[in-house]
mmCIF file of C-alpha atoms in Angstrom:
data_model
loop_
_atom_site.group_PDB
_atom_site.id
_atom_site.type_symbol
_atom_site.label_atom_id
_atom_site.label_comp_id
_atom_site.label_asym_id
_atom_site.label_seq_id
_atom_site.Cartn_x
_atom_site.Cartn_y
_atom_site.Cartn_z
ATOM 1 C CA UNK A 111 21.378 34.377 -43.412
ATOM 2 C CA UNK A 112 19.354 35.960 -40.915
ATOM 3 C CA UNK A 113 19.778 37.030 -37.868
ATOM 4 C CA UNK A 114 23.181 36.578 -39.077
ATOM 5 C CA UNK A 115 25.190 36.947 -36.428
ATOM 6 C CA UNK A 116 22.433 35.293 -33.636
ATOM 7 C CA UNK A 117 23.025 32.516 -35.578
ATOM 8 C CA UNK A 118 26.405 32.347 -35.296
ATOM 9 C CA UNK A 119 25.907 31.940 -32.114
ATOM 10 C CA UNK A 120 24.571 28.050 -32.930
ATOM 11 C CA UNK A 121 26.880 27.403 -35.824
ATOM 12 C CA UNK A 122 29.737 28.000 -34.501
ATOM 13 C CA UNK A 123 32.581 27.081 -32.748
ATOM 14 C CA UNK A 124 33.585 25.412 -35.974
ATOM 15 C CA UNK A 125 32.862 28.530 -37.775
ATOM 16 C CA UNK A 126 34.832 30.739 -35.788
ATOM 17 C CA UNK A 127 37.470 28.739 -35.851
ATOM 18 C CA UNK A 128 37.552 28.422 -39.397
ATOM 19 C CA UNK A 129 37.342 32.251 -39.791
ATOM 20 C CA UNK A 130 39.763 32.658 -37.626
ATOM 21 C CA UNK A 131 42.627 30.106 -38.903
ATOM 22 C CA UNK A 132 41.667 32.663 -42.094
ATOM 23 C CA UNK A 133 42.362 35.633 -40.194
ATOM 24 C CA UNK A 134 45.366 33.928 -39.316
ATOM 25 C CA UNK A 135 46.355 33.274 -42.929
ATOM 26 C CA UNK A 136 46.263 36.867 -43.405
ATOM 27 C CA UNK A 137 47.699 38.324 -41.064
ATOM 28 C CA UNK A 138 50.612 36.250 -40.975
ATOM 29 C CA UNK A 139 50.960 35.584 -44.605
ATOM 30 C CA UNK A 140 53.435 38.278 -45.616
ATOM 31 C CA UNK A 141 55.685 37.260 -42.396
ATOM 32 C CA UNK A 142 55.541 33.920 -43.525
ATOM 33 C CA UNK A 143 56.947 34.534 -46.848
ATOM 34 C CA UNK A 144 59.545 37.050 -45.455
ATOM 35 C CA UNK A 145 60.728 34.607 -42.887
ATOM 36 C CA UNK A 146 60.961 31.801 -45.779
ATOM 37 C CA UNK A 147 63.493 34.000 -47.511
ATOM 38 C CA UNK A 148 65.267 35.030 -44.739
ATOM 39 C CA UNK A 149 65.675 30.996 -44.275
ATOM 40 C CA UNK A 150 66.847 30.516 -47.231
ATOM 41 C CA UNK A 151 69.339 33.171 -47.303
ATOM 42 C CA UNK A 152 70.431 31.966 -44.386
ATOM 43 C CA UNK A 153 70.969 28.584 -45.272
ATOM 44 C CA UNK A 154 73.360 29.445 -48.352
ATOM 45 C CA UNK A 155 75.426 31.496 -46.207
ATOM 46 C CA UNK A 156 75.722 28.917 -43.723
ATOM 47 C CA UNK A 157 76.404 26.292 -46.589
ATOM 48 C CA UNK A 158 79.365 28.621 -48.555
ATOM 49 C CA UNK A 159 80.483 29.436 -45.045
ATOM 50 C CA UNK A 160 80.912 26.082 -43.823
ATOM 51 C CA UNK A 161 83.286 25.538 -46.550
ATOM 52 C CA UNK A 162 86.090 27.846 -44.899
ATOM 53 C CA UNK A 163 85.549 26.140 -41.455
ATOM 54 C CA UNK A 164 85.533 22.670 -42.401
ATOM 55 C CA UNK A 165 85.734 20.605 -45.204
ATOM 56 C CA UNK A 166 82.331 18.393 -46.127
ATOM 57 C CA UNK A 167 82.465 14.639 -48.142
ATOM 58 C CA UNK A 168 79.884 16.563 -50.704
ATOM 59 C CA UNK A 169 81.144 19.537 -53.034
ATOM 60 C CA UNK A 170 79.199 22.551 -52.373
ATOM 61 C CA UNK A 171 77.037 22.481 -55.569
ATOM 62 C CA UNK A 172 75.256 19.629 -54.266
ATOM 63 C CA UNK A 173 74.784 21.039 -50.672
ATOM 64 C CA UNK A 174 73.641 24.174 -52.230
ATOM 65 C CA UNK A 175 70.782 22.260 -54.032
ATOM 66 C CA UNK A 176 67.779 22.902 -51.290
ATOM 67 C CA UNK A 177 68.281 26.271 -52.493
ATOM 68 C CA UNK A 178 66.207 25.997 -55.837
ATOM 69 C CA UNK A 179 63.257 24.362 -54.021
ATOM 70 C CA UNK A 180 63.093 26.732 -50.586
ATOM 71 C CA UNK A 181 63.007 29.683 -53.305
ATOM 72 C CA UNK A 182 59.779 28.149 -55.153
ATOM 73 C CA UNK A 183 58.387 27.117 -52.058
ATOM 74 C CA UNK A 184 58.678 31.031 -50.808
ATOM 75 C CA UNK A 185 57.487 32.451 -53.975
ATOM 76 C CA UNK A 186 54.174 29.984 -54.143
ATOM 77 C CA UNK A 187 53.653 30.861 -50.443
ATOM 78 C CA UNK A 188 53.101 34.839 -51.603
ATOM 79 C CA UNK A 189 50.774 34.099 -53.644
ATOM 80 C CA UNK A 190 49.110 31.850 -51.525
ATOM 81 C CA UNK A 191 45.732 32.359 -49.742
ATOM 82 C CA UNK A 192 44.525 29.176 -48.513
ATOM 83 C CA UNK A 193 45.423 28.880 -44.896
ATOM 84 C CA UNK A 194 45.922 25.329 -45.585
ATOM 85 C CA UNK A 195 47.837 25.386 -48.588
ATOM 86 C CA UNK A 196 50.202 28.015 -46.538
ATOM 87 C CA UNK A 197 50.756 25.900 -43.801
ATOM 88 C CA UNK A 198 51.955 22.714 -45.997
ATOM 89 C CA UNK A 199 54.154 24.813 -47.880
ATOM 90 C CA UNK A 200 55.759 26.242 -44.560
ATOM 91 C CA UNK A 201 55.834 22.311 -43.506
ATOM 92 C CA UNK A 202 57.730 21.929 -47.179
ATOM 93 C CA UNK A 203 60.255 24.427 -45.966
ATOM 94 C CA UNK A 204 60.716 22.996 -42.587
ATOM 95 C CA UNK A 205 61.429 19.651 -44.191
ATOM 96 C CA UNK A 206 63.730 21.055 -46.875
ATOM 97 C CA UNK A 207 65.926 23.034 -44.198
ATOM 98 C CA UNK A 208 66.234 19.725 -42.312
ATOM 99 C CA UNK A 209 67.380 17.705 -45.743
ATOM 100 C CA UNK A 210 69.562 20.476 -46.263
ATOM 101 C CA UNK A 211 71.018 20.596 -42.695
ATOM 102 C CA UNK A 212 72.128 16.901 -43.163
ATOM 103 C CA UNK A 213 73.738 17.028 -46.381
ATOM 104 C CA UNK A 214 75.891 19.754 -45.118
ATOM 105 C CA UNK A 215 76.612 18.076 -41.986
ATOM 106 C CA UNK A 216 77.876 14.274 -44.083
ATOM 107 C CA UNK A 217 81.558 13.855 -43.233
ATOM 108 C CA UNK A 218 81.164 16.118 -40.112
ATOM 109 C CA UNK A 219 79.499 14.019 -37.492
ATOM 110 C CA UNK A 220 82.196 14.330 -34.982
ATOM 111 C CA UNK A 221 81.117 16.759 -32.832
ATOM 112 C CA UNK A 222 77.503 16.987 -34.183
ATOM 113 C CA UNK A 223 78.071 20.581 -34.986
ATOM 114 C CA UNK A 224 75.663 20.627 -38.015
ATOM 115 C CA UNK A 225 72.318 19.957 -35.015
ATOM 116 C CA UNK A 226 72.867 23.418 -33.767
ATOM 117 C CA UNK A 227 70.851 24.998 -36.637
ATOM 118 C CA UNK A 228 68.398 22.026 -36.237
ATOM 119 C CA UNK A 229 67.611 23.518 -32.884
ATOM 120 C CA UNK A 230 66.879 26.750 -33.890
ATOM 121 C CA UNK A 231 64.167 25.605 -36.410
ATOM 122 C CA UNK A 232 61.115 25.268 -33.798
ATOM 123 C CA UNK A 233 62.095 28.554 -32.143
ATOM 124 C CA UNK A 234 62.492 30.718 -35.465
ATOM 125 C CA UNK A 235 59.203 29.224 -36.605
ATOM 126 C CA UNK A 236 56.823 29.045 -33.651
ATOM 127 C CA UNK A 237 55.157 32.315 -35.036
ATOM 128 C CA UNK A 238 54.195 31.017 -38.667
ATOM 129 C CA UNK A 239 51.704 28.433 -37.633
ATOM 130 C CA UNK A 240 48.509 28.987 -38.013
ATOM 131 C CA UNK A 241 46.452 25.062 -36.438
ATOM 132 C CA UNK A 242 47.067 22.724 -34.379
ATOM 133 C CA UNK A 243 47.866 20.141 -36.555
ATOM 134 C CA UNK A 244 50.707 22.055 -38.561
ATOM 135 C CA UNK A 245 52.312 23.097 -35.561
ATOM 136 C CA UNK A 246 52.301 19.460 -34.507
ATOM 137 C CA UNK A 247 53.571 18.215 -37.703
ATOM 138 C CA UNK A 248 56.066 21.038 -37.838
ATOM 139 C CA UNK A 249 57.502 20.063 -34.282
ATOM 140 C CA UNK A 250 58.082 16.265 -35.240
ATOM 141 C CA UNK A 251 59.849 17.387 -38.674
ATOM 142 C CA UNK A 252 62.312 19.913 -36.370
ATOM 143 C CA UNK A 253 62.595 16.816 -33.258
ATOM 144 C CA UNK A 254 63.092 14.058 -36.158
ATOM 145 C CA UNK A 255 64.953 15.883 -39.122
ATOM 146 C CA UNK A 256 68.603 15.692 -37.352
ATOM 147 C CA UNK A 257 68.461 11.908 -36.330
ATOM 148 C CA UNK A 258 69.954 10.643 -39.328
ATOM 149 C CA UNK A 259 73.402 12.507 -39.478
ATOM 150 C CA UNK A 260 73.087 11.514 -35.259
ATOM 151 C CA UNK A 261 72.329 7.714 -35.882
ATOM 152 C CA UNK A 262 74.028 7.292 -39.095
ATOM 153 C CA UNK A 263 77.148 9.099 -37.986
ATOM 154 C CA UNK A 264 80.099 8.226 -35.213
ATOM 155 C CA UNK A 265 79.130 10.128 -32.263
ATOM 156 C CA UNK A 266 78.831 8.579 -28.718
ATOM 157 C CA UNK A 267 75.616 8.406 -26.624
ATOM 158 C CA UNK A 268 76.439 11.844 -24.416
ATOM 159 C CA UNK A 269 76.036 13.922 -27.674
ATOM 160 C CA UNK A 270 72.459 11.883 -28.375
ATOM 161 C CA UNK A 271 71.235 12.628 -25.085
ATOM 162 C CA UNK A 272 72.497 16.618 -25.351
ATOM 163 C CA UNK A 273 70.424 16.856 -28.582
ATOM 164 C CA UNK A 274 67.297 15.148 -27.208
ATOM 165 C CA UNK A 275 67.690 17.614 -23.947
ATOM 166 C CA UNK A 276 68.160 20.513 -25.943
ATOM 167 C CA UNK A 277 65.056 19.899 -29.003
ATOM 168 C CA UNK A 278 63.071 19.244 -26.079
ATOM 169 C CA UNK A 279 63.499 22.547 -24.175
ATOM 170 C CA UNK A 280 63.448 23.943 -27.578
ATOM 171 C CA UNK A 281 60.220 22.506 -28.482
ATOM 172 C CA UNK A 282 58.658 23.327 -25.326
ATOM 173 C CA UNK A 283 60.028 26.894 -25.667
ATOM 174 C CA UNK A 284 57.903 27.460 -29.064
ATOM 175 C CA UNK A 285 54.870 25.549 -27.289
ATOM 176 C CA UNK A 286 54.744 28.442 -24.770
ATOM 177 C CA UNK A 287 55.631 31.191 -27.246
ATOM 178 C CA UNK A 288 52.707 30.054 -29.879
ATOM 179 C CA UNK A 289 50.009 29.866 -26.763
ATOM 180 C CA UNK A 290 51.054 33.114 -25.717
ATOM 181 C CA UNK A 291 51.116 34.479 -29.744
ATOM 182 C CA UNK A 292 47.535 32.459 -30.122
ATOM 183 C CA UNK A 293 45.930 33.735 -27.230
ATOM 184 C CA UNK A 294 46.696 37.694 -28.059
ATOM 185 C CA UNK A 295 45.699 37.215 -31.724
ATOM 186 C CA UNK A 296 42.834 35.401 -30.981
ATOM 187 C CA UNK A 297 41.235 38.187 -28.816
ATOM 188 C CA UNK A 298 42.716 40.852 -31.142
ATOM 189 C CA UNK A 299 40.618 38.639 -33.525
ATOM 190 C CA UNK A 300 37.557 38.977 -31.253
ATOM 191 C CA UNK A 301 37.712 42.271 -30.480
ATOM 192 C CA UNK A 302 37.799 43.090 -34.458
ATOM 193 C CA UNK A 303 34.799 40.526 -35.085
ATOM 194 C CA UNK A 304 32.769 42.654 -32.615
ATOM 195 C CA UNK A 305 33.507 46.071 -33.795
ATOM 196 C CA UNK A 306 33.053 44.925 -37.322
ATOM 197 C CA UNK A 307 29.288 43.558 -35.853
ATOM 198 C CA UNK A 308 28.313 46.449 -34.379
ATOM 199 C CA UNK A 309 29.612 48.583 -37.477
ATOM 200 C CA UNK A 310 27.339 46.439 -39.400
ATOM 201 C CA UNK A 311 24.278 45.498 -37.287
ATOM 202 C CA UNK A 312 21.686 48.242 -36.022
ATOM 203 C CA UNK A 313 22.018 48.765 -32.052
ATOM 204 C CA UNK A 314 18.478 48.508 -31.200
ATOM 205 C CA UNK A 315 17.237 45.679 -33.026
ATOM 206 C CA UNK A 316 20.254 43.743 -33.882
ATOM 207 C CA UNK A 317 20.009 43.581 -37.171
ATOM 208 C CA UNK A 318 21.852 44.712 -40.417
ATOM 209 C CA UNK A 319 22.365 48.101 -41.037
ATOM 210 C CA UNK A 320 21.293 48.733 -44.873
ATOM 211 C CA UNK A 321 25.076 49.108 -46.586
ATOM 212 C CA UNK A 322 25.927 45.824 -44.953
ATOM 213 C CA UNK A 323 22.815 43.944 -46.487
ATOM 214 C CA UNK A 324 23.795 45.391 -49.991
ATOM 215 C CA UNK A 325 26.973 44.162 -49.803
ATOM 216 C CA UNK A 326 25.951 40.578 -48.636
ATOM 217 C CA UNK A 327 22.807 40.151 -50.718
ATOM 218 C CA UNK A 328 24.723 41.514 -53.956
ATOM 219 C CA UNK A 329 26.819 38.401 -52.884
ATOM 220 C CA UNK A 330 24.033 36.288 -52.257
ATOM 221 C CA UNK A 331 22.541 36.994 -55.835
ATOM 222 C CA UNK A 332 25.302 36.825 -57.817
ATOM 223 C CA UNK A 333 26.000 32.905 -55.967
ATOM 224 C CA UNK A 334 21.415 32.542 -56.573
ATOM 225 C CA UNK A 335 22.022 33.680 -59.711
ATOM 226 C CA UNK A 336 25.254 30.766 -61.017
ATOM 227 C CA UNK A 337 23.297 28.059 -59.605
ATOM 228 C CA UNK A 338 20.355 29.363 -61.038
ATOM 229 C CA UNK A 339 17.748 29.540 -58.537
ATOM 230 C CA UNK A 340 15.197 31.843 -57.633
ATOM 231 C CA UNK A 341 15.207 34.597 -54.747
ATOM 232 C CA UNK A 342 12.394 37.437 -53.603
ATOM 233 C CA UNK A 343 12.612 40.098 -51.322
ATOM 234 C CA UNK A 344 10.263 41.515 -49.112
ATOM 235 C CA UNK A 345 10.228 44.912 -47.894
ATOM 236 C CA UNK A 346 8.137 45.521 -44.462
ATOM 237 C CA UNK A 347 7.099 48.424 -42.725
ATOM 238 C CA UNK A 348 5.635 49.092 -39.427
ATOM 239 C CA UNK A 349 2.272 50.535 -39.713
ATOM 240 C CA UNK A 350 1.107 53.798 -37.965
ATOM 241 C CA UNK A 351 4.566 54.277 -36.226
ATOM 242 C CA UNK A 352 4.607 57.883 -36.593
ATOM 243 C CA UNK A 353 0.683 58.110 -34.388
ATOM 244 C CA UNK A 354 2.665 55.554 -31.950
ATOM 245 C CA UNK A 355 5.627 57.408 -31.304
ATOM 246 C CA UNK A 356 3.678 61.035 -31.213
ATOM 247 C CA UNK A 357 0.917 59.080 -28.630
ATOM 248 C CA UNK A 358 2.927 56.985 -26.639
ATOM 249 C CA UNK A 359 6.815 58.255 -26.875
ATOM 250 C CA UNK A 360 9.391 56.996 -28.317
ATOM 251 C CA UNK A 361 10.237 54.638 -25.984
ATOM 252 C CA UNK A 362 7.337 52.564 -26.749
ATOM 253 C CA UNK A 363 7.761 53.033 -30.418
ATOM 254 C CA UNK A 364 11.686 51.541 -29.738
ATOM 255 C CA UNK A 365 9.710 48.467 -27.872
ATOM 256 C CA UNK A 366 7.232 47.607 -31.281
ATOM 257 C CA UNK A 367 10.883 47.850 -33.127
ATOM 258 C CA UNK A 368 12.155 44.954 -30.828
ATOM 259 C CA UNK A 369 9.589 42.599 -30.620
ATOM 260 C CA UNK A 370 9.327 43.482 -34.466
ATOM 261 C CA UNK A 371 12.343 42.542 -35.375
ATOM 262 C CA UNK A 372 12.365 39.201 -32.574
ATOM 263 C CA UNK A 373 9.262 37.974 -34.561
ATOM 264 C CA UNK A 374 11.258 38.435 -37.812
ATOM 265 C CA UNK A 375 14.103 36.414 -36.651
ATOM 266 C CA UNK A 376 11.848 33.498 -35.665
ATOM 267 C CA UNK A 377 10.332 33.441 -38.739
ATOM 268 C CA UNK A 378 13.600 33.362 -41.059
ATOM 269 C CA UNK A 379 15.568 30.616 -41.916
ATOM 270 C CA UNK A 380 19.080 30.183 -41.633
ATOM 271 C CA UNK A 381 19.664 30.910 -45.415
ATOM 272 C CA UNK A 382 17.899 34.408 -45.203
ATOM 273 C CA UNK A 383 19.342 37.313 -45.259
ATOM 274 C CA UNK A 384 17.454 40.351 -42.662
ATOM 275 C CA UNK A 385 18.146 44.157 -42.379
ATOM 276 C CA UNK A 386 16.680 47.173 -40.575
ATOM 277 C CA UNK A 387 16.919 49.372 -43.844
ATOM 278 C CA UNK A 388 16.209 52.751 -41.787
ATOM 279 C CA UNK A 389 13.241 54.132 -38.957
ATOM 280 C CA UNK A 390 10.490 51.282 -38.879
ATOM 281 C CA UNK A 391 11.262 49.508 -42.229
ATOM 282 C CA UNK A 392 12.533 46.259 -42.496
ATOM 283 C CA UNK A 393 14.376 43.780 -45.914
ATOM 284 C CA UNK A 394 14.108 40.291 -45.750
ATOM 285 C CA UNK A 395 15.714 38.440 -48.574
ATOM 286 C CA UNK A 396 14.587 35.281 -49.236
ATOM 287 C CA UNK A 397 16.786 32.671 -51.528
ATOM 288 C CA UNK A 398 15.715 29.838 -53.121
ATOM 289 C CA UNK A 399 11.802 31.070 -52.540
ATOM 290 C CA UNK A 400 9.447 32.125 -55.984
ATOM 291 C CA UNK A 401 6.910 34.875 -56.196
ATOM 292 C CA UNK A 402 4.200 32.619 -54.684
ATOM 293 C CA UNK A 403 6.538 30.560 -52.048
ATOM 294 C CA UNK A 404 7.676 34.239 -50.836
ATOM 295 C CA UNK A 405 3.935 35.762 -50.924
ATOM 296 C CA UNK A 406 2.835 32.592 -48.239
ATOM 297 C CA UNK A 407 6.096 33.595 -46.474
ATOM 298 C CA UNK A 408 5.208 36.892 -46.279
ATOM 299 C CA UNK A 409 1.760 36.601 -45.384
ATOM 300 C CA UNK A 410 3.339 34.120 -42.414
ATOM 301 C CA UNK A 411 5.284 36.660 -41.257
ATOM 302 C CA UNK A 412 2.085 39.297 -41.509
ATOM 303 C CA UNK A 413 -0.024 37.031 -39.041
ATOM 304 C CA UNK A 414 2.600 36.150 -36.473
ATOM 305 C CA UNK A 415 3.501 39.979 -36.169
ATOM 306 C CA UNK A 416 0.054 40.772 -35.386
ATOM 307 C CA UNK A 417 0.332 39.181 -31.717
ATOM 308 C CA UNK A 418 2.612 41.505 -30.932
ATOM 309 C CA UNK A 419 0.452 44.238 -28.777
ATOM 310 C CA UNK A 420 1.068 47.875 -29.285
ATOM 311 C CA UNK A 421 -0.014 50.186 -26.212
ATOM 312 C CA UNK A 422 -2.816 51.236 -29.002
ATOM 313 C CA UNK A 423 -3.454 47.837 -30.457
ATOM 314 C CA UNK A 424 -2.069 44.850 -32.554
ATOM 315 C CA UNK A 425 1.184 46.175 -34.639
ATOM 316 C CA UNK A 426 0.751 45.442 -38.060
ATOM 317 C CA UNK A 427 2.821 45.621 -40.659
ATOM 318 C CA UNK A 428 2.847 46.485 -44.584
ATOM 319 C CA UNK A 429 4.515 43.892 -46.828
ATOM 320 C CA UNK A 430 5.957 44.532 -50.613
ATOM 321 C CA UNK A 431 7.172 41.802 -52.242
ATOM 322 C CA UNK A 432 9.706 41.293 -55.606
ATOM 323 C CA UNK A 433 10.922 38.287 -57.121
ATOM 324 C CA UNK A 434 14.037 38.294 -58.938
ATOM 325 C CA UNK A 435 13.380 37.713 -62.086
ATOM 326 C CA UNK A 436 16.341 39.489 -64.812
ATOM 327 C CA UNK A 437 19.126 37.387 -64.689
ATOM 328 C CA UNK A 438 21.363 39.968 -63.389
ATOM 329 C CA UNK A 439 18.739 42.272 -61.563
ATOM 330 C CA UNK A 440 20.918 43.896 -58.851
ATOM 331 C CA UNK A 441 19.532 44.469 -55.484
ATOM 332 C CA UNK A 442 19.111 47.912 -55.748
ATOM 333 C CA UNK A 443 16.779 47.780 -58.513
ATOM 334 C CA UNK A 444 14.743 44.592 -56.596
ATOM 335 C CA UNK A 445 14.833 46.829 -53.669
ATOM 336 C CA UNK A 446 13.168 49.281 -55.444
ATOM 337 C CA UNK A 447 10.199 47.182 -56.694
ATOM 338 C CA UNK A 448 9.640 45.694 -53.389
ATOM 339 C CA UNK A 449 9.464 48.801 -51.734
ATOM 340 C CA UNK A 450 6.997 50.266 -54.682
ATOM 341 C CA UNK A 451 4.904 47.636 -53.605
ATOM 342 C CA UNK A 452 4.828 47.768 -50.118
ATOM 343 C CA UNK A 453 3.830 51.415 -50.317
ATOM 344 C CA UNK A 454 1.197 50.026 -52.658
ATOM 345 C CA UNK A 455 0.053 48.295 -49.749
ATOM 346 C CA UNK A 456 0.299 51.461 -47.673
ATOM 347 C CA UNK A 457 -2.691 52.939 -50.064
ATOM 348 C CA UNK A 458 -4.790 49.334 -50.076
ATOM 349 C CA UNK A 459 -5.558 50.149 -46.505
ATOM 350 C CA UNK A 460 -2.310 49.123 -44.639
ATOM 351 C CA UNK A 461 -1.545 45.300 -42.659
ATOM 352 C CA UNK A 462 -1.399 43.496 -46.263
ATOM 353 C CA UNK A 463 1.238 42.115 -48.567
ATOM 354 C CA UNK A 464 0.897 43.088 -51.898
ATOM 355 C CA UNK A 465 4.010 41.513 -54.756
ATOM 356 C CA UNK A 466 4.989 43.631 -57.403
ATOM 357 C CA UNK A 467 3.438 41.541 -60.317
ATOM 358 C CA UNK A 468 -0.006 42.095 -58.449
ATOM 359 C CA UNK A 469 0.929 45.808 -58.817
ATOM 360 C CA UNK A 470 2.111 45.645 -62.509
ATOM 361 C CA UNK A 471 -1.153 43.534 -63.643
ATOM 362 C CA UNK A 472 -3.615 45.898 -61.784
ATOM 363 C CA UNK A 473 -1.645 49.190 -63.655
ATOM 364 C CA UNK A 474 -1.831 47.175 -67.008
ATOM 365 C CA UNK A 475 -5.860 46.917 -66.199
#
């Protein structure tokens, strides 16, 4: 994962997306649920009421049935976090309101009364969706769930054309409230993703701040450490950056950071994961990678810094470097024995990269 959110930049549309159909999810989970129980509330009101207005060819047990189903589908939809698995069971509801708006309208097709509430459905529920494709599906269950009781039923071609004249304002109605709705949230979404960035990344290099690369390589090791693979860590630091900034300002110390950190992005791989841990040192964790795969990375990363020019000469840098090797080692603690070994370097004489079993076997000598 480094340069984490540079390479977002190359990933991802379909990443953003993806992250953002989540945001969705949660967001509008809990009005989702509330609006499925205020739908099925309303339908058995409107089902016992229709019973003192009119009299139906089906006793009202029967037409009270969608009721058992709408109230599972709204309790499985609270506990639901998948956006997908949200938006099928708002489709289930959709679908089960429209089955449930025919059987109470059998016997009753004179005067079509029983499409009103038909109508209503892609209005009320332009909000919930949270793709394209469910509001899509969600449209043609509201446009097609009244046909039967208007096909099956006596009613003369006026009232068929009123219906299709009235779903289709409807419909486009809850097209332009949901790109309206969609375009807000989405730059609310924006907005957050950026503050949450520059909460997390360092503003003059870019990077990760140092709580942020806890939390995500914490993640990242306990994920290295189920699949069983191995992961090291190096821990870099700028050499002589106190003599630069003293000699030459701060300004050009700032500079050294930046190219510092540009070289370290072109050298890591998608999968790595890099943080500015504080002043002029650096983390680079490195997963998948053992002791001696991490020691040629390191040493990589040594050389290529090098052609970066200082006002005072090549910047170099000191490299410590820890391989995770406890099966539940937490990051702190490999932090720790990369950084033991970097300073190890510090004392060898400086631009070198020195692992921590190197240190351990020298302290046995």
């Amino acid at each position: 994962m480094a340069a984490l959110f540079e390479s977002r930049r190359h990933t991802d549309d379909a990443d953003q997306r993806r992250e953002y159909v989540r945001y969705l999810a949660r967001q509008r989970g809990p009005m989702i649920h509330a609006l499925m129980l205020v739908a099925t509330l309303a339908y058995a009101v409107a089902a016992i009421a229709s019973t003192f207005i009119r009299s139906s060819a089906l006793p009202l047990p029967l037409r009270l049935a969608p009721l058992l189903p709408l109230l599972l589908v709204a309790m499985t939809a609270r506990r639901a976090s998948e956006p997908r698995h949200l938006s099928l069971l708002a489709l289930l509801c959709v679908l089960l309101l429209e089955g449930g708006i025919n059987l109470n309208s059998i016997g009753n097709v004179h005067g079509a009364s029983g499409v009103m509430p038909g109508l209503l459905l892609p209005v009320a529920s332009s909000v919930i969706w949270l793709a394209r494709w469910d509001f899509l599906c969600a449209m043609a269950l509201c446009a097609l769930g009244p046909l039967p009781m208007l096909l099956l039923g006596d009613i003369d071609h006026t009232r068929l054309v009123q219906y299709v004249v009235y779903m289709f304002i409807a419909i486009m109605l809850s097209t332009v409230l949901r790109a309206f709705m969609a375009r807000t949230l989405f730059a609310q979404f924006q907005l957050e993703q950026q503050l949450r960035e520059r909460a997390n990344t360092d503003d003059l290099t870019g990077l990760l701040l140092r709580n942020r690369f806890l939390e995500l390589a914490r993640r990242a090791l306990r994920e290295l450490h189920q699949q069983q693979r191995p992961a090291c860590l190096l821990y870099l630091d700028a050499d002589h950056f106190k003599l630069l900034n003293d000699n030459h300002g701060h300004a050009a110390g700032d500079a050294a950071l930046v190219a510092l950190s540009r070289v370290l992005r072109r050298q890591s791989r998608g999968t790595d994961l890099l943080a500015r841990i504080g002043g002029e040192e650096f983390a680079l964790l490195l997963p998948g990678l053992d002791l001696a795969q991490a020691c040629r990375r390191a040493e990589l990363l040594r050389q290529a810094v090098r052609k970066v020019e200082r006002p005072d000469g090549p910047l170099t840098i000191s490299v410590g470097v820890a391989a995770c090797q406890l099966p539940h080692e937490s990051i702190e603690a490999l932090l720790a024995r990369a950084d033991q070994a970097m300073r190890e370097a510090k004392r060898e004489g400086r631009d070198r990269v020195i692992s921590s079993r190197h240190r351990a076997a020298e302290q046995v000598n």
